[in-house]
Coordinates of N, CA and C in Angstrom, one line a residue:
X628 N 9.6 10.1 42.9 CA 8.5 9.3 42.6 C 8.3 8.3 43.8
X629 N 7.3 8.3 44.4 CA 6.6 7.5 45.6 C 6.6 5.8 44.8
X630 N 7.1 4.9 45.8 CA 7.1 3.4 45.5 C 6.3 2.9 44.8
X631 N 5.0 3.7 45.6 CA 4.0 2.9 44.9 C 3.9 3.1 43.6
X632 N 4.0 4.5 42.6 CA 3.7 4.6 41.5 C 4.5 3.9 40.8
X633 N 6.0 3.9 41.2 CA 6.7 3.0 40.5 C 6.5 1.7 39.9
X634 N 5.8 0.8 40.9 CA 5.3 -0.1 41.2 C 4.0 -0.2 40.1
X635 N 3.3 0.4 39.8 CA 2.3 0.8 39.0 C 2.8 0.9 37.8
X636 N 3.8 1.4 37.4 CA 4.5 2.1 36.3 C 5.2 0.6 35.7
X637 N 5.8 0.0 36.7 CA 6.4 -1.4 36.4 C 5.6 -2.3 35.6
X638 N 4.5 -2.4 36.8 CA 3.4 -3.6 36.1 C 2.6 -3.4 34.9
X639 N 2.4 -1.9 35.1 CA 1.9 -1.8 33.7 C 2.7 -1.7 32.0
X640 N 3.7 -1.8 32.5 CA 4.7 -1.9 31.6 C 5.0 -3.6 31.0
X641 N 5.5 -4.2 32.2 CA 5.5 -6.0 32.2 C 4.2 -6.0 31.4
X642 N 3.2 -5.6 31.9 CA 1.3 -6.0 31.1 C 1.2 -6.0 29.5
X643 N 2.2 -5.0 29.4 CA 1.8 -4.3 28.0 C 2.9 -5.3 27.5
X644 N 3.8 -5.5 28.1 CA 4.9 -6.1 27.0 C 4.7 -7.4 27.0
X645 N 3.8 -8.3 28.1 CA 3.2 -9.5 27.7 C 2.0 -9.4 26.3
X646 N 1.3 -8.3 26.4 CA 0.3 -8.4 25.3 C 0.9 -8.2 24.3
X647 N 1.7 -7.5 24.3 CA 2.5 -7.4 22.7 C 3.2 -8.9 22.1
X648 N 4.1 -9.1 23.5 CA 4.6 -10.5 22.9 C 3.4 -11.5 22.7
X649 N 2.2 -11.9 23.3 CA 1.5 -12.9 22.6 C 0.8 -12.4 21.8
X650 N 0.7 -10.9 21.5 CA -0.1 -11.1 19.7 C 0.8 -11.2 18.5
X651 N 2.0 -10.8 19.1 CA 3.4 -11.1 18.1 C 3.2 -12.9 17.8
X652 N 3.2 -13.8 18.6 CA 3.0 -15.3 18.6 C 2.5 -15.6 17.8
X653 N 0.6 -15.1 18.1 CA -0.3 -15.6 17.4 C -0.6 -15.1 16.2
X654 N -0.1 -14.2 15.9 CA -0.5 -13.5 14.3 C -0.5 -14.4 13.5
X655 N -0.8 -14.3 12.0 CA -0.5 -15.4 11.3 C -0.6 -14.4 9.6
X656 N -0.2 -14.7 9.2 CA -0.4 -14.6 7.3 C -0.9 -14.8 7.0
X657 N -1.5 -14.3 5.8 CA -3.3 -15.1 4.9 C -2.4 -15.8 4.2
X658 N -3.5 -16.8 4.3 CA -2.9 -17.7 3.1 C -3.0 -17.5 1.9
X659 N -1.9 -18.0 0.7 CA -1.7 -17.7 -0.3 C -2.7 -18.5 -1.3
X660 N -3.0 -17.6 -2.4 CA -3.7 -18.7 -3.5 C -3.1 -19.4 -4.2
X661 N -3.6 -20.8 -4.3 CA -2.6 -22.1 -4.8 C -2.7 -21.3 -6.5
X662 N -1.0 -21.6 -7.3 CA -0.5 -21.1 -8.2 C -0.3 -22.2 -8.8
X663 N -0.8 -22.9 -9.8 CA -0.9 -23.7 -11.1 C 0.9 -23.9 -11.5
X664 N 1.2 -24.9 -12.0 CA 2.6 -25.0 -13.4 C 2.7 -23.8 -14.2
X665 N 4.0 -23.3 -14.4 CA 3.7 -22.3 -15.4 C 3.6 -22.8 -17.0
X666 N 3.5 -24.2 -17.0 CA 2.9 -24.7 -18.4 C 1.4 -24.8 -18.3
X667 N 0.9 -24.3 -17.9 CA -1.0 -24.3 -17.8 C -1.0 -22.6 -18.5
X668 N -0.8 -21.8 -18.6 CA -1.0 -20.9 -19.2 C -1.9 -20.9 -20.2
X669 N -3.5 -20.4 -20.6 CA -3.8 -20.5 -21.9 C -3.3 -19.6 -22.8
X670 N -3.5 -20.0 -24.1 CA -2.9 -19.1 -25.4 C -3.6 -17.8 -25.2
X671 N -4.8 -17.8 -24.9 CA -6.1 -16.6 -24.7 C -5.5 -15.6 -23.9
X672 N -5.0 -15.8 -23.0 CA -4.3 -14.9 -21.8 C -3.3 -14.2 -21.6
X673 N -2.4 -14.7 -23.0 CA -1.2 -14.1 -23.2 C -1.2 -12.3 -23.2
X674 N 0.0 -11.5 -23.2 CA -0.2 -10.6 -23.2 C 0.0 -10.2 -24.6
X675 N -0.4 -8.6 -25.0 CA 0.0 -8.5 -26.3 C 0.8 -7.5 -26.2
X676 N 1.2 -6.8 -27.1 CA 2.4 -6.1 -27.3 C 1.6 -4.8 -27.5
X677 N 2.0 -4.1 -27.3 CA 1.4 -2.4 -26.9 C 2.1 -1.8 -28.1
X678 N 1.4 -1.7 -29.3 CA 2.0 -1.5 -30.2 C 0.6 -0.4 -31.3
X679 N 1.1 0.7 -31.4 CA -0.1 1.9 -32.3 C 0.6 2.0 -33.5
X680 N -0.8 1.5 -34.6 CA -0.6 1.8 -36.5 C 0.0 3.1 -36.0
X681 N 0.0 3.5 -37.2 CA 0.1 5.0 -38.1 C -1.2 5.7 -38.3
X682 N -1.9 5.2 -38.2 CA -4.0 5.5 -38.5 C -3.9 6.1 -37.0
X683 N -3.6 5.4 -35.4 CA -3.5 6.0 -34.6 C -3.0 6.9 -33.9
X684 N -2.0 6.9 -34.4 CA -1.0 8.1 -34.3 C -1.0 9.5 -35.2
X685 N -2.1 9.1 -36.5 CA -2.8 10.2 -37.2 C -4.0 11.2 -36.5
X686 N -4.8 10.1 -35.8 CA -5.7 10.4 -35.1 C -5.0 11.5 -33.9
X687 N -4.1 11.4 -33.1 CA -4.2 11.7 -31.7 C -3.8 13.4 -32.0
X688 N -4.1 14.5 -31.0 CA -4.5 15.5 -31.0 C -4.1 16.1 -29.7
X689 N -3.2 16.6 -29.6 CA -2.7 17.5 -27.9 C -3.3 18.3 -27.1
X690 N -3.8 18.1 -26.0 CA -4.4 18.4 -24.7 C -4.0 19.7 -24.9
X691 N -4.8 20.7 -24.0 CA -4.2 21.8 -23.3 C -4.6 21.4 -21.6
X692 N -3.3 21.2 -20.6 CA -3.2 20.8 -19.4 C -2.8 21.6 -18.4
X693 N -3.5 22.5 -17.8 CA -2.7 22.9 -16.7 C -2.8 22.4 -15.3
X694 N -1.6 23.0 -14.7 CA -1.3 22.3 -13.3 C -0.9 23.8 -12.4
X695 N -1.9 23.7 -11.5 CA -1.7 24.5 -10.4 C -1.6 24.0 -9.4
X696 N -0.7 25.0 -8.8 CA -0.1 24.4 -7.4 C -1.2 25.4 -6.6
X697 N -1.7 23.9 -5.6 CA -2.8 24.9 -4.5 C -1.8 24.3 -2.7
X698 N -2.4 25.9 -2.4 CA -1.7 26.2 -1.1 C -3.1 25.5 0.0
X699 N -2.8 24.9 1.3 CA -3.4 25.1 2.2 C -2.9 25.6 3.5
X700 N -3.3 26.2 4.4 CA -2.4 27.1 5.2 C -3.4 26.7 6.5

């Protein structure tokens, strides 16, 4: 390899690894959204319990499901 490309090969190497290192610097994080006490909770918001009658469970009725496997080539 001729000097000069080297020389070329160098600098542009130092170039790139300066740009990397100052966007590494400057980046930043989004800021987070401010999060309340966890005693502020309203009653309304609570979750509920995932729970099905017998009336629902009367109701439900089995799929017929198939699954094929597709090729692309």
């Amino acid at each position: 390899m001729e000097r000069r490309h080297f020389l070329k090969l160098g600098l542009a190497f130092a170039a790139s690894g300066v740009l990397v290192a100052k966007t590494l610097t400057t980046a930043e994080a989004a800021p987070l959204l401010p999060v309340g006490p966890v005693g502020d909770r309203k009653q309304d918001n609570e979750p509920q319990p995932a729970v099905a009658s017998q009336d629902d469970v009367d109701r439900l009725q089995p799929e017929q499901v198939q699954w094929r496997r597709r090729r692309y080539w």
